[in-house]
Coordinates of N, CA, C and O in Angstrom, one line a residue:
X968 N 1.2 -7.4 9.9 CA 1.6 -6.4 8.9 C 0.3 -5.8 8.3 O -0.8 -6.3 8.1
X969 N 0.7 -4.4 8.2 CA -0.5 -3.6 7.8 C -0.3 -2.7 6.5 O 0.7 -1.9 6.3
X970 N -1.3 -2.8 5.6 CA -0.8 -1.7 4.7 C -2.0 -0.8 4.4 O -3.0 -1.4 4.1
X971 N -2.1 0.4 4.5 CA -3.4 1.1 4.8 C -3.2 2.0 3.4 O -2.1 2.7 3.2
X972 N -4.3 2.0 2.2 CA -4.2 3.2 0.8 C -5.1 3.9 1.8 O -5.7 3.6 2.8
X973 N -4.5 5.3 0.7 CA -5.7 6.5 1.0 C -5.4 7.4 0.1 O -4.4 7.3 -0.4
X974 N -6.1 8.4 -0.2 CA -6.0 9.0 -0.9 C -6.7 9.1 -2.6 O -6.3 9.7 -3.6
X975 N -7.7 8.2 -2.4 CA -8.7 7.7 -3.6 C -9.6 9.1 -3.3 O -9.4 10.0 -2.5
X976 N -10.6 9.0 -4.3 CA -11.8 9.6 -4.7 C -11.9 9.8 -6.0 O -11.2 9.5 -7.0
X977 N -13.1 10.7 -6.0 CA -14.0 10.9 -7.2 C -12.8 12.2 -7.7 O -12.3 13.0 -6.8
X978 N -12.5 12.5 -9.2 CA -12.0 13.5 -9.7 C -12.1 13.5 -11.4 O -12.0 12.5 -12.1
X979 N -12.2 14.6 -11.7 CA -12.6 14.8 -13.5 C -10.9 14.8 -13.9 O -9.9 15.3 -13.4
X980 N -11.3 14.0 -15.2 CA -10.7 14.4 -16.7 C -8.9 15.4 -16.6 O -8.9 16.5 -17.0
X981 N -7.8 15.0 -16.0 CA -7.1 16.1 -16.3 C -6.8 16.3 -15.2 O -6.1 17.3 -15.1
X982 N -7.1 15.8 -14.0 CA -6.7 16.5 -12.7 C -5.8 15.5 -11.9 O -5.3 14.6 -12.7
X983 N -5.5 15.3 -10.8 CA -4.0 14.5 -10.7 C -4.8 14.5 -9.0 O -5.5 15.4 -8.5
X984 N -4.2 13.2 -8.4 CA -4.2 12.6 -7.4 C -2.6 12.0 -6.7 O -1.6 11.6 -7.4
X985 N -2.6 12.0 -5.5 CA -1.4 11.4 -4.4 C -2.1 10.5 -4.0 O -3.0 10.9 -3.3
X986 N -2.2 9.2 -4.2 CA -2.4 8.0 -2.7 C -1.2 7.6 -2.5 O -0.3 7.2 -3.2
X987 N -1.3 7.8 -1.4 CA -0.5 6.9 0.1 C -0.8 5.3 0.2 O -1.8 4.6 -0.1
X988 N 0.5 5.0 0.6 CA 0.1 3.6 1.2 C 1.1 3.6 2.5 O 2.3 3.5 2.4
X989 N 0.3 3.8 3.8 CA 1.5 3.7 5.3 C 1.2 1.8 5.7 O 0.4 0.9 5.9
X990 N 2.4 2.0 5.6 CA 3.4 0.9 5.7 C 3.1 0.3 7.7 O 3.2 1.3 8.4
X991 N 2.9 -0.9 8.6 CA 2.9 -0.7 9.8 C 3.5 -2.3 10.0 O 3.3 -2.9 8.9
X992 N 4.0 -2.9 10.8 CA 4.4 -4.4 11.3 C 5.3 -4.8 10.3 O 5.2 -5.9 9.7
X993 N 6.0 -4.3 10.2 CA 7.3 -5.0 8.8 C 8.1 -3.8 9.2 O 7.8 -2.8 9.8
X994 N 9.5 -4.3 8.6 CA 10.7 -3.2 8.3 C 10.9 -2.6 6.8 O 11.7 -3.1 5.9
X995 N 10.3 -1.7 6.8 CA 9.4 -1.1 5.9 C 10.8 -0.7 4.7 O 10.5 -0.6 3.4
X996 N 11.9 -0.5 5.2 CA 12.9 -0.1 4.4 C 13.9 -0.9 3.8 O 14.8 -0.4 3.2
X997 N 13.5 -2.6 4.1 CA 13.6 -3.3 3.4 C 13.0 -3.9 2.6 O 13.5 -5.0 2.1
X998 N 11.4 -3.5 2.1 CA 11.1 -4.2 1.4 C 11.0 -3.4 -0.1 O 11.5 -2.3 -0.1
X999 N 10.4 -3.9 -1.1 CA 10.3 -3.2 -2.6 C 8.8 -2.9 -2.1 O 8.1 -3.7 -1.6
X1000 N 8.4 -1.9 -2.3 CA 6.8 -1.8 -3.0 C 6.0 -1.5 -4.2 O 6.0 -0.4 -4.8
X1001 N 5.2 -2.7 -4.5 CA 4.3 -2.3 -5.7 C 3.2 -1.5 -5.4 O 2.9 -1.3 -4.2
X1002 N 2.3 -0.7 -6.5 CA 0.7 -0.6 -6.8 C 0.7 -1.5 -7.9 O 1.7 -1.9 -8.5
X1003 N -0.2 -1.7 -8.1 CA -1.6 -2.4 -8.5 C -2.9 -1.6 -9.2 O -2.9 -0.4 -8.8
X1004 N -3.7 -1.8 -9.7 CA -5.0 -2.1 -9.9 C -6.1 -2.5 -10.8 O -6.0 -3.2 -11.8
X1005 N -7.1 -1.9 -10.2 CA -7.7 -3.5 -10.5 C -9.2 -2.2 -11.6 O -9.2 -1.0 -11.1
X1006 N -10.0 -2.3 -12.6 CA -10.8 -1.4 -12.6 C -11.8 -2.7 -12.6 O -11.3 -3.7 -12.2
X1007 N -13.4 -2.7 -12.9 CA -14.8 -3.1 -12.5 C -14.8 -4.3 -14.0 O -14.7 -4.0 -15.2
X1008 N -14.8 -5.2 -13.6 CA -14.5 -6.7 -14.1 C -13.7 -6.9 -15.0 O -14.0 -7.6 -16.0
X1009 N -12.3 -6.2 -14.6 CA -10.9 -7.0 -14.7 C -10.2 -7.6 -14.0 O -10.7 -7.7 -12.8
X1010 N -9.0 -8.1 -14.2 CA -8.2 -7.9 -13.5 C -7.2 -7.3 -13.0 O -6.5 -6.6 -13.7
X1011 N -6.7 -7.5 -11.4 CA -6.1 -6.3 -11.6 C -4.2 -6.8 -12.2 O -3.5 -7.8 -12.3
X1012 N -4.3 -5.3 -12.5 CA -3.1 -5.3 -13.1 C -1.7 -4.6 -12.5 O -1.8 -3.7 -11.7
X1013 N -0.5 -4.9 -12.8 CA 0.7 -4.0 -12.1 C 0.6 -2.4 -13.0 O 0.5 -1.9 -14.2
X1014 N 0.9 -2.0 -11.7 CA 0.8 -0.4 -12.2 C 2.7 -0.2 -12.2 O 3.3 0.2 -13.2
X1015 N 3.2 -0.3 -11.1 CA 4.9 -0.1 -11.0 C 5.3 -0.2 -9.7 O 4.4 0.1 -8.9
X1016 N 6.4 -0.7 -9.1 CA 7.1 -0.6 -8.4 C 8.4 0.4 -7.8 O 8.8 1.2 -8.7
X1017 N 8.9 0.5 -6.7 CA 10.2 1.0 -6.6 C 11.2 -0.1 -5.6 O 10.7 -1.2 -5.2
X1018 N 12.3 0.1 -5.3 CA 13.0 -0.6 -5.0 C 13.0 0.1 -3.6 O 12.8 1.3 -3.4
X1019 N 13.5 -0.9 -2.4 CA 13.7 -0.5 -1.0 C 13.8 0.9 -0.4 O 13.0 1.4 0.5
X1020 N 15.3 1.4 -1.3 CA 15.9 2.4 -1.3 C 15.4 3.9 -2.1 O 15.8 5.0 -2.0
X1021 N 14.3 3.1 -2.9 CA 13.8 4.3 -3.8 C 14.7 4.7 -5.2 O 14.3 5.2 -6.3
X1022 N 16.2 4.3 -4.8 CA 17.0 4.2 -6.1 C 16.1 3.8 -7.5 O 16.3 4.4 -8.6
X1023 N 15.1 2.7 -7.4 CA 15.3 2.1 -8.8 C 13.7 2.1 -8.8 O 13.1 2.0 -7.7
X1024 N 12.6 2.2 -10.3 CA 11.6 2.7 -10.4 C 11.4 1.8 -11.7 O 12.2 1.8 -12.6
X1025 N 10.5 1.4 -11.5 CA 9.7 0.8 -12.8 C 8.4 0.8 -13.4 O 7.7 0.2 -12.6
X1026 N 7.8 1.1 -14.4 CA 6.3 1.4 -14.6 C 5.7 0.4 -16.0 O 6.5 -0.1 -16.8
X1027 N 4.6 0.3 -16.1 CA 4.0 -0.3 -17.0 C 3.8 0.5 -17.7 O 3.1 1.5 -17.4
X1028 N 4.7 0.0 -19.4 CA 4.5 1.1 -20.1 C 3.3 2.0 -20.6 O 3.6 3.1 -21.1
X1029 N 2.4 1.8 -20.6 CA 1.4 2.8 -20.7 C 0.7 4.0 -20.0 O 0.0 4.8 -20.5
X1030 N 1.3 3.7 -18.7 CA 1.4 4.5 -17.6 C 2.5 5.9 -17.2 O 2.5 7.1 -16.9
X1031 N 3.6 4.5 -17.7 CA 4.8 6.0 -18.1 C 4.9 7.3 -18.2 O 4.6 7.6 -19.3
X1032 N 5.4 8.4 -17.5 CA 5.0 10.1 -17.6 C 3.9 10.5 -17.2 O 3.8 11.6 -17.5
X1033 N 2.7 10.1 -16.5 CA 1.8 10.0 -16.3 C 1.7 9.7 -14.9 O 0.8 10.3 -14.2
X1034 N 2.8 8.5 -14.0 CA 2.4 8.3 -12.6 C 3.6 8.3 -12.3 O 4.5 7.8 -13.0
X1035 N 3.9 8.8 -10.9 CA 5.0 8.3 -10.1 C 4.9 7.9 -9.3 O 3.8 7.9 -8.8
X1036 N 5.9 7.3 -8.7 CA 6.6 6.1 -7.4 C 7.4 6.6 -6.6 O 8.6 6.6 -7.0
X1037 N 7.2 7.1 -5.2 CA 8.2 7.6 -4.6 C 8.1 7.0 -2.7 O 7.2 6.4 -2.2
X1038 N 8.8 7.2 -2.3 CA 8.6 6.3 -1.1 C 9.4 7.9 0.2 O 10.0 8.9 0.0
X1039 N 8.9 7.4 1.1 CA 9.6 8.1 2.1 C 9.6 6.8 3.5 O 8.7 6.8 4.3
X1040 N 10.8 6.0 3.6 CA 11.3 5.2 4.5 C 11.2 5.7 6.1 O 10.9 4.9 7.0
X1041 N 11.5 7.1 6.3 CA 10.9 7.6 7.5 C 10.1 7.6 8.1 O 10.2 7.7 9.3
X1042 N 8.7 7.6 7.1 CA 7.5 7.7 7.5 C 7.0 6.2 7.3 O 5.9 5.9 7.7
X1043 N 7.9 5.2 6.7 CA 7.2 4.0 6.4 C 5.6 4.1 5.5 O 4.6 3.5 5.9
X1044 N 5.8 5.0 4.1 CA 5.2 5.6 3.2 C 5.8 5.5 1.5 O 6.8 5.9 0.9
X1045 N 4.7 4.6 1.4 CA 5.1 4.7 -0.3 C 3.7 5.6 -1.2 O 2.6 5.5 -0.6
X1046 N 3.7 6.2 -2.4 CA 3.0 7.5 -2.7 C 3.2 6.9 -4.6 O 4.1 6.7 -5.3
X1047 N 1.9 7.0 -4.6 CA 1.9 7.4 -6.2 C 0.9 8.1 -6.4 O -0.3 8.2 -6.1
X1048 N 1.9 9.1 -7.3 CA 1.5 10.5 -7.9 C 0.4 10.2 -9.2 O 0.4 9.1 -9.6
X1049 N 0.0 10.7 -9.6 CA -1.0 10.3 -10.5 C -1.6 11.5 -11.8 O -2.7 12.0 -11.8
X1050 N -1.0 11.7 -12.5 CA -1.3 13.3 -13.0 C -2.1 12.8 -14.0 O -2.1 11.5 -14.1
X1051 N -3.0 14.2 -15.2 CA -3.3 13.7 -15.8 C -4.3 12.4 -15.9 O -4.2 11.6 -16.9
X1052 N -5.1 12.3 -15.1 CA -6.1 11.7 -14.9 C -7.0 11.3 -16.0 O -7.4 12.2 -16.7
X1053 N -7.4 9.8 -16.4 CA -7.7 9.7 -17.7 C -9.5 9.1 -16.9 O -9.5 8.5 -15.9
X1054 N -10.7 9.3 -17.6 CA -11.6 8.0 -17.1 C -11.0 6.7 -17.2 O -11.6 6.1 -16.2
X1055 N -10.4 5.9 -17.6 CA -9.6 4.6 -18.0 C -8.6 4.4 -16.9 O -7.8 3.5 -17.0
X1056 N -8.7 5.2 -15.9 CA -7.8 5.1 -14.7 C -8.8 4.8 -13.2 O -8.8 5.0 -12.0
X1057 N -9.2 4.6 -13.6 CA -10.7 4.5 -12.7 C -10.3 3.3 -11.9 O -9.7 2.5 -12.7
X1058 N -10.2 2.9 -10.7 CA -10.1 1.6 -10.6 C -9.6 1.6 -9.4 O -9.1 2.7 -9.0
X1059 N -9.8 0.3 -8.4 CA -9.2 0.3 -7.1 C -7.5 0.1 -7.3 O -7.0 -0.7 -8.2
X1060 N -6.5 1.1 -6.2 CA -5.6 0.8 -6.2 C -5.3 0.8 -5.2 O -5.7 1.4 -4.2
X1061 N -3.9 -0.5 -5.4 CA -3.5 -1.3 -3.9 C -2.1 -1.4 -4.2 O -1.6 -1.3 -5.3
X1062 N -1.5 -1.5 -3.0 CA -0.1 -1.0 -3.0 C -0.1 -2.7 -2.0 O -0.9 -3.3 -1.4
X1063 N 1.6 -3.1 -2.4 CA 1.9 -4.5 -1.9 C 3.4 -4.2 -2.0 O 3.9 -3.6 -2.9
X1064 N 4.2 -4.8 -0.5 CA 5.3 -5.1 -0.3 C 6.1 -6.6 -0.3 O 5.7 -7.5 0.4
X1065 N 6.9 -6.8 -1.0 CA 7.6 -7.7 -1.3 C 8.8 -7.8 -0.8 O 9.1 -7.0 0.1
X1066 N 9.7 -8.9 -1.3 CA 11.2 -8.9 -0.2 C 12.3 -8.6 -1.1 O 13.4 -8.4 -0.6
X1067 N 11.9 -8.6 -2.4 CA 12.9 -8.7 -3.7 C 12.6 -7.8 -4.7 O 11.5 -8.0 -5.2
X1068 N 13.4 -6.6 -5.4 CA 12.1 -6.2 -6.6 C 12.2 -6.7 -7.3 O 13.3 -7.3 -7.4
X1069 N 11.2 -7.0 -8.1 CA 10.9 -7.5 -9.2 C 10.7 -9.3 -8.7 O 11.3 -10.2 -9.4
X1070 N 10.0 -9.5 -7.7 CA 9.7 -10.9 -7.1 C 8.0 -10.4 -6.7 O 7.3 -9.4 -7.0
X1071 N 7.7 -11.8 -5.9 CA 7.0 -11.9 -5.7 C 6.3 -11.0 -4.5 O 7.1 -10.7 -3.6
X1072 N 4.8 -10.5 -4.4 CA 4.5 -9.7 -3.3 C 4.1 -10.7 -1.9 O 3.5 -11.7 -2.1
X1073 N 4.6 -10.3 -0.4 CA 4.3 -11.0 0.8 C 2.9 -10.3 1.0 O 2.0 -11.0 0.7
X1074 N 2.6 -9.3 1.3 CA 1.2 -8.5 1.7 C 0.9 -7.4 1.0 O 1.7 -6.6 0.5
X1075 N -0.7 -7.1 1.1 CA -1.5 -6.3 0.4 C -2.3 -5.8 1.2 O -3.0 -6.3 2.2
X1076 N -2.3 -4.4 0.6 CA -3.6 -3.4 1.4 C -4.9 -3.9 0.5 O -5.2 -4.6 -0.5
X1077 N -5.4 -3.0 1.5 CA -7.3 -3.2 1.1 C -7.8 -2.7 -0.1 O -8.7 -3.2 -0.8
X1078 N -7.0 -1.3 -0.5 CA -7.3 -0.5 -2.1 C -8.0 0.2 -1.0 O -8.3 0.2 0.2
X1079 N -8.0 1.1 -2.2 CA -8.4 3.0 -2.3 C -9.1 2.7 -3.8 O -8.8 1.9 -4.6
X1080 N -10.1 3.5 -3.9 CA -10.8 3.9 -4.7 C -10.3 4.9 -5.7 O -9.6 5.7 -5.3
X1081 N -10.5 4.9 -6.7 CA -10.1 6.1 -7.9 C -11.0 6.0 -8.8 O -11.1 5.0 -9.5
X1082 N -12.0 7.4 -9.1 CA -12.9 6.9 -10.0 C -12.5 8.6 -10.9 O -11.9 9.5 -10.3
X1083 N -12.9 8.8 -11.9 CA -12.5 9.7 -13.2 C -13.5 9.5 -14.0 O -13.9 8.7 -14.8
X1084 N -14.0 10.9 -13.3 CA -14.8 11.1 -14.4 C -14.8 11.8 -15.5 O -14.4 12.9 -15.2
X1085 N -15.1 11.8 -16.9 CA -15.2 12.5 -18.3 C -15.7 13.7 -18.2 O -15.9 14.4 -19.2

């Protein structure tokens, strides 16, 4: 099982990012997928999930209006949108598939980078 982020880099204050996470060696449209992350000596933390189907979406309230979760099962592709870019969003993020939402995660990608600058 593979899970590959992309779509990190360097961006200012106010500007909005898409990472990807493609999905490879699993049956990609049954599982839930989380992001994650992590910023420079924390831990990391849950960012939100969606459910298999994409029906059901959940975020950590602070995040709220600010990021979405959307998946496309065709492509074996889950995507968070990211607007409004704060420096305080800075941080590696990693996307992880599970078998249940709101359970535990089976595998994790490597992270993507996101750094915001002021």
């Amino acid at each position: 099982v593979q899970l590959v982020e992309s779509g990190g880099g360097l961006v200012q204050a106010g500007d909005s990012l898409r990472l990807s996470c493609a999905a490879s060696g699993l049956s990609f449209g049954n599982y839930a997928m989380g992001w994650f992350r992590q910023a420079p000596g924390k831990e990391r933390i849950f960012v939100g999930r969606i459910s298999w189907s994409g029906a059901y979406t959940d975020y950590t309230s602070s995040l709220k209006g600010r990021f979405t979760i959307s998946r496309d099962n065709a492509k074996n592709t889950v995507y968070l949108q990211m607007n409004n870019l704060k420096p305080e969003d800075t941080a590696v993020y990693y996307c992880a598939a599970g078998q249940s939402y709101g359970g535990a995660y089976d595998y994790w990608g490597q992270g993507t980078q996101v750094t915001v600058s002021s």
